[in-house]
mmCIF file with all atom_site columns, C-alpha atoms in Angstrom:
data_model
loop_
_atom_site.group_PDB
_atom_site.id
_atom_site.type_symbol
_atom_site.label_atom_id
_atom_site.label_alt_id
_atom_site.label_comp_id
_atom_site.label_asym_id
_atom_site.label_entity_id
_atom_site.label_seq_id
_atom_site.pdbx_PDB_ins_code
_atom_site.Cartn_x
_atom_site.Cartn_y
_atom_site.Cartn_z
_atom_site.occupancy
_atom_site.B_iso_or_equiv
_atom_site.pdbx_formal_charge
_atom_site.auth_seq_id
_atom_site.auth_comp_id
_atom_site.auth_asym_id
_atom_site.auth_atom_id
_atom_site.pdbx_PDB_model_num
ATOM 1   C CA . VAL A 1 1   ? 0.044   0.128   0.013   1.00 0.00 ? 1   VAL A CA 1
ATOM 2   C CA . GLU A 1 2   ? 2.886   2.398   0.190   1.00 0.00 ? 2   GLU A CA 1
ATOM 3   C CA . ASP A 1 3   ? 3.632   2.337   -3.032  1.00 0.00 ? 3   ASP A CA 1
ATOM 4   C CA . LEU A 1 4   ? -0.084  4.402   -3.464  1.00 0.00 ? 4   LEU A CA 1
ATOM 5   C CA . GLY A 1 5   ? 2.716   6.902   -2.652  1.00 0.00 ? 5   GLY A CA 1
ATOM 6   C CA . ILE A 1 6   ? 4.068   7.169   -5.585  1.00 0.00 ? 6   ILE A CA 1
ATOM 7   C CA . PRO A 1 7   ? 3.162   7.970   -9.172  1.00 0.00 ? 7   PRO A CA 1
ATOM 8   C CA . SER A 1 8   ? 5.518   5.727   -10.847 1.00 0.00 ? 8   SER A CA 1
ATOM 9   C CA . ARG A 1 9   ? 4.962   2.263   -8.296  1.00 0.00 ? 9   ARG A CA 1
ATOM 10  C CA . ILE A 1 10  ? 1.378   2.495   -9.200  1.00 0.00 ? 10  ILE A CA 1
ATOM 11  C CA . SER A 1 11  ? 1.369   1.752   -12.961 1.00 0.00 ? 11  SER A CA 1
ATOM 12  C CA . PRO A 1 12  ? 1.276   -2.362  -11.467 1.00 0.00 ? 12  PRO A CA 1
ATOM 13  C CA . TYR A 1 13  ? -1.971  -1.490  -9.324  1.00 0.00 ? 13  TYR A CA 1
ATOM 14  C CA . GLY A 1 14  ? -3.675  -0.572  -12.913 1.00 0.00 ? 14  GLY A CA 1
ATOM 15  C CA . ALA A 1 15  ? -2.787  -4.047  -14.497 1.00 0.00 ? 15  ALA A CA 1
ATOM 16  C CA . TYR A 1 16  ? -3.731  -5.950  -11.318 1.00 0.00 ? 16  TYR A CA 1
ATOM 17  C CA . GLN A 1 17  ? -7.138  -4.396  -11.355 1.00 0.00 ? 17  GLN A CA 1
ATOM 18  C CA . MET A 1 18  ? -7.039  -5.380  -15.440 1.00 0.00 ? 18  MET A CA 1
ATOM 19  C CA . VAL A 1 19  ? -5.867  -8.884  -14.484 1.00 0.00 ? 19  VAL A CA 1
ATOM 20  C CA . PHE A 1 20  ? -9.174  -9.177  -12.058 1.00 0.00 ? 20  PHE A CA 1
ATOM 21  C CA . LEU A 1 21  ? -11.927 -8.034  -14.637 1.00 0.00 ? 21  LEU A CA 1
ATOM 22  C CA . PHE A 1 22  ? -10.789 -10.307 -16.918 1.00 0.00 ? 22  PHE A CA 1
ATOM 23  C CA . LEU A 1 23  ? -10.453 -12.858 -14.265 1.00 0.00 ? 23  LEU A CA 1
ATOM 24  C CA . CYS A 1 24  ? -13.991 -12.495 -13.408 1.00 0.00 ? 24  CYS A CA 1
ATOM 25  C CA . ALA A 1 25  ? -15.367 -12.081 -16.148 1.00 0.00 ? 25  ALA A CA 1
ATOM 26  C CA . ARG A 1 26  ? -13.786 -15.831 -17.359 1.00 0.00 ? 26  ARG A CA 1
ATOM 27  C CA . VAL A 1 27  ? -14.141 -17.508 -13.964 1.00 0.00 ? 27  VAL A CA 1
ATOM 28  C CA . LEU A 1 28  ? -16.741 -15.824 -11.993 1.00 0.00 ? 28  LEU A CA 1
ATOM 29  C CA . GLY A 1 29  ? -18.897 -16.101 -14.874 1.00 0.00 ? 29  GLY A CA 1
ATOM 30  C CA . LEU A 1 30  ? -17.898 -19.870 -14.934 1.00 0.00 ? 30  LEU A CA 1
ATOM 31  C CA . ILE A 1 31  ? -19.773 -19.924 -11.876 1.00 0.00 ? 31  ILE A CA 1
ATOM 32  C CA . SER A 1 32  ? -22.769 -17.017 -12.140 1.00 0.00 ? 32  SER A CA 1
ATOM 33  C CA . VAL A 1 33  ? -22.619 -14.219 -14.604 1.00 0.00 ? 33  VAL A CA 1
ATOM 34  C CA . ASP A 1 34  ? -24.151 -12.485 -11.789 1.00 0.00 ? 34  ASP A CA 1
ATOM 35  C CA . PHE A 1 35  ? -21.091 -13.021 -9.366  1.00 0.00 ? 35  PHE A CA 1
ATOM 36  C CA . ALA A 1 36  ? -19.017 -11.806 -12.233 1.00 0.00 ? 36  ALA A CA 1
ATOM 37  C CA . LEU A 1 37  ? -21.425 -8.640  -12.414 1.00 0.00 ? 37  LEU A CA 1
ATOM 38  C CA . VAL A 1 38  ? -20.364 -8.013  -9.141  1.00 0.00 ? 38  VAL A CA 1
ATOM 39  C CA . GLY A 1 39  ? -16.577 -8.670  -9.838  1.00 0.00 ? 39  GLY A CA 1
ATOM 40  C CA . LEU A 1 40  ? -16.839 -6.324  -12.223 1.00 0.00 ? 40  LEU A CA 1
ATOM 41  C CA . TYR A 1 41  ? -18.584 -3.403  -10.467 1.00 0.00 ? 41  TYR A CA 1
ATOM 42  C CA . VAL A 1 42  ? -16.015 -4.214  -7.515  1.00 0.00 ? 42  VAL A CA 1
ATOM 43  C CA . GLY A 1 43  ? -13.533 -3.877  -10.403 1.00 0.00 ? 43  GLY A CA 1
ATOM 44  C CA . ALA A 1 44  ? -14.651 -0.480  -11.150 1.00 0.00 ? 44  ALA A CA 1
ATOM 45  C CA . PHE A 1 45  ? -14.539 0.760   -8.099  1.00 0.00 ? 45  PHE A CA 1
ATOM 46  C CA . ALA A 1 46  ? -11.056 -0.472  -7.794  1.00 0.00 ? 46  ALA A CA 1
ATOM 47  C CA . GLN A 1 47  ? -10.316 1.387   -10.564 1.00 0.00 ? 47  GLN A CA 1
ATOM 48  C CA . ALA A 1 48  ? -11.926 5.200   -9.608  1.00 0.00 ? 48  ALA A CA 1
ATOM 49  C CA . VAL A 1 49  ? -9.920  4.376   -6.545  1.00 0.00 ? 49  VAL A CA 1
ATOM 50  C CA . LEU A 1 50  ? -6.695  4.064   -8.070  1.00 0.00 ? 50  LEU A CA 1
ATOM 51  C CA . ILE A 1 51  ? -6.666  6.911   -10.520 1.00 0.00 ? 51  ILE A CA 1
ATOM 52  C CA . ILE A 1 52  ? -8.131  9.321   -8.172  1.00 0.00 ? 52  ILE A CA 1
ATOM 53  C CA . ARG A 1 53  ? -5.225  8.339   -6.162  1.00 0.00 ? 53  ARG A CA 1
ATOM 54  C CA . PHE A 1 54  ? -2.624  8.479   -8.645  1.00 0.00 ? 54  PHE A CA 1
ATOM 55  C CA . LEU A 1 55  ? -3.854  11.991  -9.999  1.00 0.00 ? 55  LEU A CA 1
ATOM 56  C CA . ARG A 1 56  ? -3.968  13.081  -6.477  1.00 0.00 ? 56  ARG A CA 1
ATOM 57  C CA . GLN A 1 57  ? -0.159  12.098  -6.231  1.00 0.00 ? 57  GLN A CA 1
ATOM 58  C CA . CYS A 1 58  ? 0.452   13.547  -9.408  1.00 0.00 ? 58  CYS A CA 1
ATOM 59  C CA . TRP A 1 59  ? -0.197  16.520  -8.404  1.00 0.00 ? 59  TRP A CA 1
ATOM 60  C CA . LYS A 1 60  ? 0.639   16.614  -4.719  1.00 0.00 ? 60  LYS A CA 1
ATOM 61  C CA . MET A 1 61  ? 4.813   16.220  -5.847  1.00 0.00 ? 61  MET A CA 1
ATOM 62  C CA . ASN A 1 62  ? 4.231   18.412  -8.644  1.00 0.00 ? 62  ASN A CA 1
ATOM 63  C CA . VAL A 1 63  ? 5.335   15.599  -11.023 1.00 0.00 ? 63  VAL A CA 1
ATOM 64  C CA . PRO A 1 64  ? 3.331   15.053  -14.656 1.00 0.00 ? 64  PRO A CA 1
ATOM 65  C CA . PRO A 1 65  ? 1.161   11.776  -14.608 1.00 0.00 ? 65  PRO A CA 1
ATOM 66  C CA . GLU A 1 66  ? 2.824   11.138  -18.118 1.00 0.00 ? 66  GLU A CA 1
ATOM 67  C CA . PRO A 1 67  ? 4.575   8.272   -18.201 1.00 0.00 ? 67  PRO A CA 1
ATOM 68  C CA . PHE A 1 68  ? 3.264   6.327   -15.201 1.00 0.00 ? 68  PHE A CA 1
ATOM 69  C CA . TYR A 1 69  ? -0.148  7.422   -16.536 1.00 0.00 ? 69  TYR A CA 1
ATOM 70  C CA . ASN A 1 70  ? -1.444  4.071   -18.749 1.00 0.00 ? 70  ASN A CA 1
ATOM 71  C CA . PRO A 1 71  ? -2.058  1.421   -16.544 1.00 0.00 ? 71  PRO A CA 1
ATOM 72  C CA . PRO A 1 72  ? -3.687  3.330   -13.631 1.00 0.00 ? 72  PRO A CA 1
ATOM 73  C CA . THR A 1 73  ? -5.926  4.641   -16.639 1.00 0.00 ? 73  THR A CA 1
ATOM 74  C CA . VAL A 1 74  ? -6.521  2.297   -19.586 1.00 0.00 ? 74  VAL A CA 1
ATOM 75  C CA . ASN A 1 75  ? -8.538  -0.520  -17.464 1.00 0.00 ? 75  ASN A CA 1
ATOM 76  C CA . CYS A 1 76  ? -11.530 1.859   -17.827 1.00 0.00 ? 76  CYS A CA 1
ATOM 77  C CA . ALA A 1 77  ? -11.616 0.473   -21.299 1.00 0.00 ? 77  ALA A CA 1
ATOM 78  C CA . VAL A 1 78  ? -11.235 -2.828  -19.950 1.00 0.00 ? 78  VAL A CA 1
ATOM 79  C CA . THR A 1 79  ? -14.606 -2.085  -17.923 1.00 0.00 ? 79  THR A CA 1
ATOM 80  C CA . CYS A 1 80  ? -16.273 -1.574  -21.028 1.00 0.00 ? 80  CYS A CA 1
ATOM 81  C CA . VAL A 1 81  ? -14.945 -4.361  -22.590 1.00 0.00 ? 81  VAL A CA 1
ATOM 82  C CA . VAL A 1 82  ? -15.648 -6.899  -19.603 1.00 0.00 ? 82  VAL A CA 1
ATOM 83  C CA . GLY A 1 83  ? -19.097 -5.329  -19.151 1.00 0.00 ? 83  GLY A CA 1
ATOM 84  C CA . VAL A 1 84  ? -20.334 -6.144  -22.793 1.00 0.00 ? 84  VAL A CA 1
ATOM 85  C CA . ALA A 1 85  ? -18.744 -9.749  -22.767 1.00 0.00 ? 85  ALA A CA 1
ATOM 86  C CA . LEU A 1 86  ? -20.957 -10.456 -19.437 1.00 0.00 ? 86  LEU A CA 1
ATOM 87  C CA . GLY A 1 87  ? -24.140 -9.142  -21.957 1.00 0.00 ? 87  GLY A CA 1
ATOM 88  C CA . MET A 1 88  ? -24.144 -5.739  -20.305 1.00 0.00 ? 88  MET A CA 1
ATOM 89  C CA . HIS A 1 89  ? -25.658 -3.293  -22.537 1.00 0.00 ? 89  HIS A CA 1
ATOM 90  C CA . PRO A 1 90  ? -23.557 -1.057  -24.204 1.00 0.00 ? 90  PRO A CA 1
ATOM 91  C CA . ARG A 1 91  ? -26.169 2.032   -23.282 1.00 0.00 ? 91  ARG A CA 1
ATOM 92  C CA . HIS A 1 92  ? -25.819 0.585   -19.556 1.00 0.00 ? 92  HIS A CA 1
ATOM 93  C CA . TRP A 1 93  ? -24.398 3.921   -16.944 1.00 0.00 ? 93  TRP A CA 1
ATOM 94  C CA . LEU A 1 94  ? -21.019 1.609   -16.128 1.00 0.00 ? 94  LEU A CA 1
ATOM 95  C CA . ILE A 1 95  ? -20.537 0.661   -19.649 1.00 0.00 ? 95  ILE A CA 1
ATOM 96  C CA . SER A 1 96  ? -21.174 3.863   -21.099 1.00 0.00 ? 96  SER A CA 1
ATOM 97  C CA . GLY A 1 97  ? -19.164 6.160   -18.141 1.00 0.00 ? 97  GLY A CA 1
ATOM 98  C CA . SER A 1 98  ? -16.386 4.214   -18.198 1.00 0.00 ? 98  SER A CA 1
ATOM 99  C CA . PHE A 1 99  ? -16.533 4.744   -21.999 1.00 0.00 ? 99  PHE A CA 1
ATOM 100 C CA . ILE A 1 100 ? -16.701 8.386   -21.360 1.00 0.00 ? 100 ILE A CA 1
ATOM 101 C CA . TYR A 1 101 ? -14.347 8.714   -18.537 1.00 0.00 ? 101 TYR A CA 1
ATOM 102 C CA . ALA A 1 102 ? -11.798 6.516   -21.232 1.00 0.00 ? 102 ALA A CA 1
ATOM 103 C CA . LEU A 1 103 ? -12.648 9.479   -23.833 1.00 0.00 ? 103 LEU A CA 1
ATOM 104 C CA . VAL A 1 104 ? -11.702 12.602  -20.903 1.00 0.00 ? 104 VAL A CA 1
ATOM 105 C CA . LEU A 1 105 ? -8.494  11.332  -20.124 1.00 0.00 ? 105 LEU A CA 1
ATOM 106 C CA . VAL A 1 106 ? -7.303  10.726  -23.909 1.00 0.00 ? 106 VAL A CA 1
ATOM 107 C CA . VAL A 1 107 ? -8.188  14.393  -24.450 1.00 0.00 ? 107 VAL A CA 1
ATOM 108 C CA . PHE A 1 108 ? -6.561  15.833  -21.283 1.00 0.00 ? 108 PHE A CA 1
ATOM 109 C CA . LEU A 1 109 ? -3.348  12.980  -20.802 1.00 0.00 ? 109 LEU A CA 1
ATOM 110 C CA . VAL A 1 110 ? -2.257  11.900  -24.272 1.00 0.00 ? 110 VAL A CA 1
ATOM 111 C CA . PRO A 1 111 ? -1.502  15.157  -26.025 1.00 0.00 ? 111 PRO A CA 1
ATOM 112 C CA . PRO A 1 112 ? 1.219   16.332  -23.107 1.00 0.00 ? 112 PRO A CA 1
ATOM 113 C CA . GLN A 1 113 ? 2.918   12.455  -23.744 1.00 0.00 ? 113 GLN A CA 1
ATOM 114 C CA . VAL A 1 114 ? 2.603   13.155  -28.022 1.00 0.00 ? 114 VAL A CA 1
ATOM 115 C CA . ARG A 1 115 ? 4.299   16.618  -27.434 1.00 0.00 ? 115 ARG A CA 1
ATOM 116 C CA . THR A 1 116 ? 7.094   14.822  -25.331 1.00 0.00 ? 116 THR A CA 1
ATOM 117 C CA . ALA A 1 117 ? 7.571   12.544  -27.858 1.00 0.00 ? 117 ALA A CA 1
ATOM 118 C CA . SER A 1 118 ? 7.543   14.674  -30.875 1.00 0.00 ? 118 SER A CA 1
ATOM 119 C CA . PRO A 1 119 ? 11.201  15.315  -33.314 1.00 0.00 ? 119 PRO A CA 1
ATOM 120 C CA . LEU A 1 120 ? 9.912   19.198  -32.687 1.00 0.00 ? 120 LEU A CA 1
ATOM 121 C CA . HIS A 1 121 ? 9.919   19.209  -28.715 1.00 0.00 ? 121 HIS A CA 1
ATOM 122 C CA . ARG A 1 122 ? 12.977  17.446  -28.650 1.00 0.00 ? 122 ARG A CA 1
ATOM 123 C CA . ALA A 1 123 ? 14.740  20.100  -31.007 1.00 0.00 ? 123 ALA A CA 1
ATOM 124 C CA . GLU A 1 124 ? 13.680  22.612  -28.552 1.00 0.00 ? 124 GLU A CA 1
ATOM 125 C CA . GLN A 1 125 ? 15.544  20.959  -25.724 1.00 0.00 ? 125 GLN A CA 1
ATOM 126 C CA . PRO A 1 126 ? 18.998  22.469  -25.423 1.00 0.00 ? 126 PRO A CA 1
ATOM 127 C CA . GLU A 1 127 ? 21.477  19.928  -24.984 1.00 0.00 ? 127 GLU A CA 1
#
């Protein structure tokens, strides 16, 4: 849990959450779709807590979210994929909300990463 206080160490927890969602869909889905859906809601809640914690720590430490943001944020797309695979309607609030949430993250987090990786930005850097 101490790792959640350092943005560069939060990334594995995002991957754990994605694995949890896929396991819920596969393993709990064999027992009951209802159990798998409970796992989906638990995973979605864990993802929300993780991204809030991640962005809060970035703000507190005055560091940009990139390059560490991919696993803590990409898993909102996994919530959509697993939810639809379990039979949820794409317009269900959890699926729609996760999709909109993913779009908002893309709008705010990807442009700084693209700028940093672009050759023009590297040309501006003093050597």
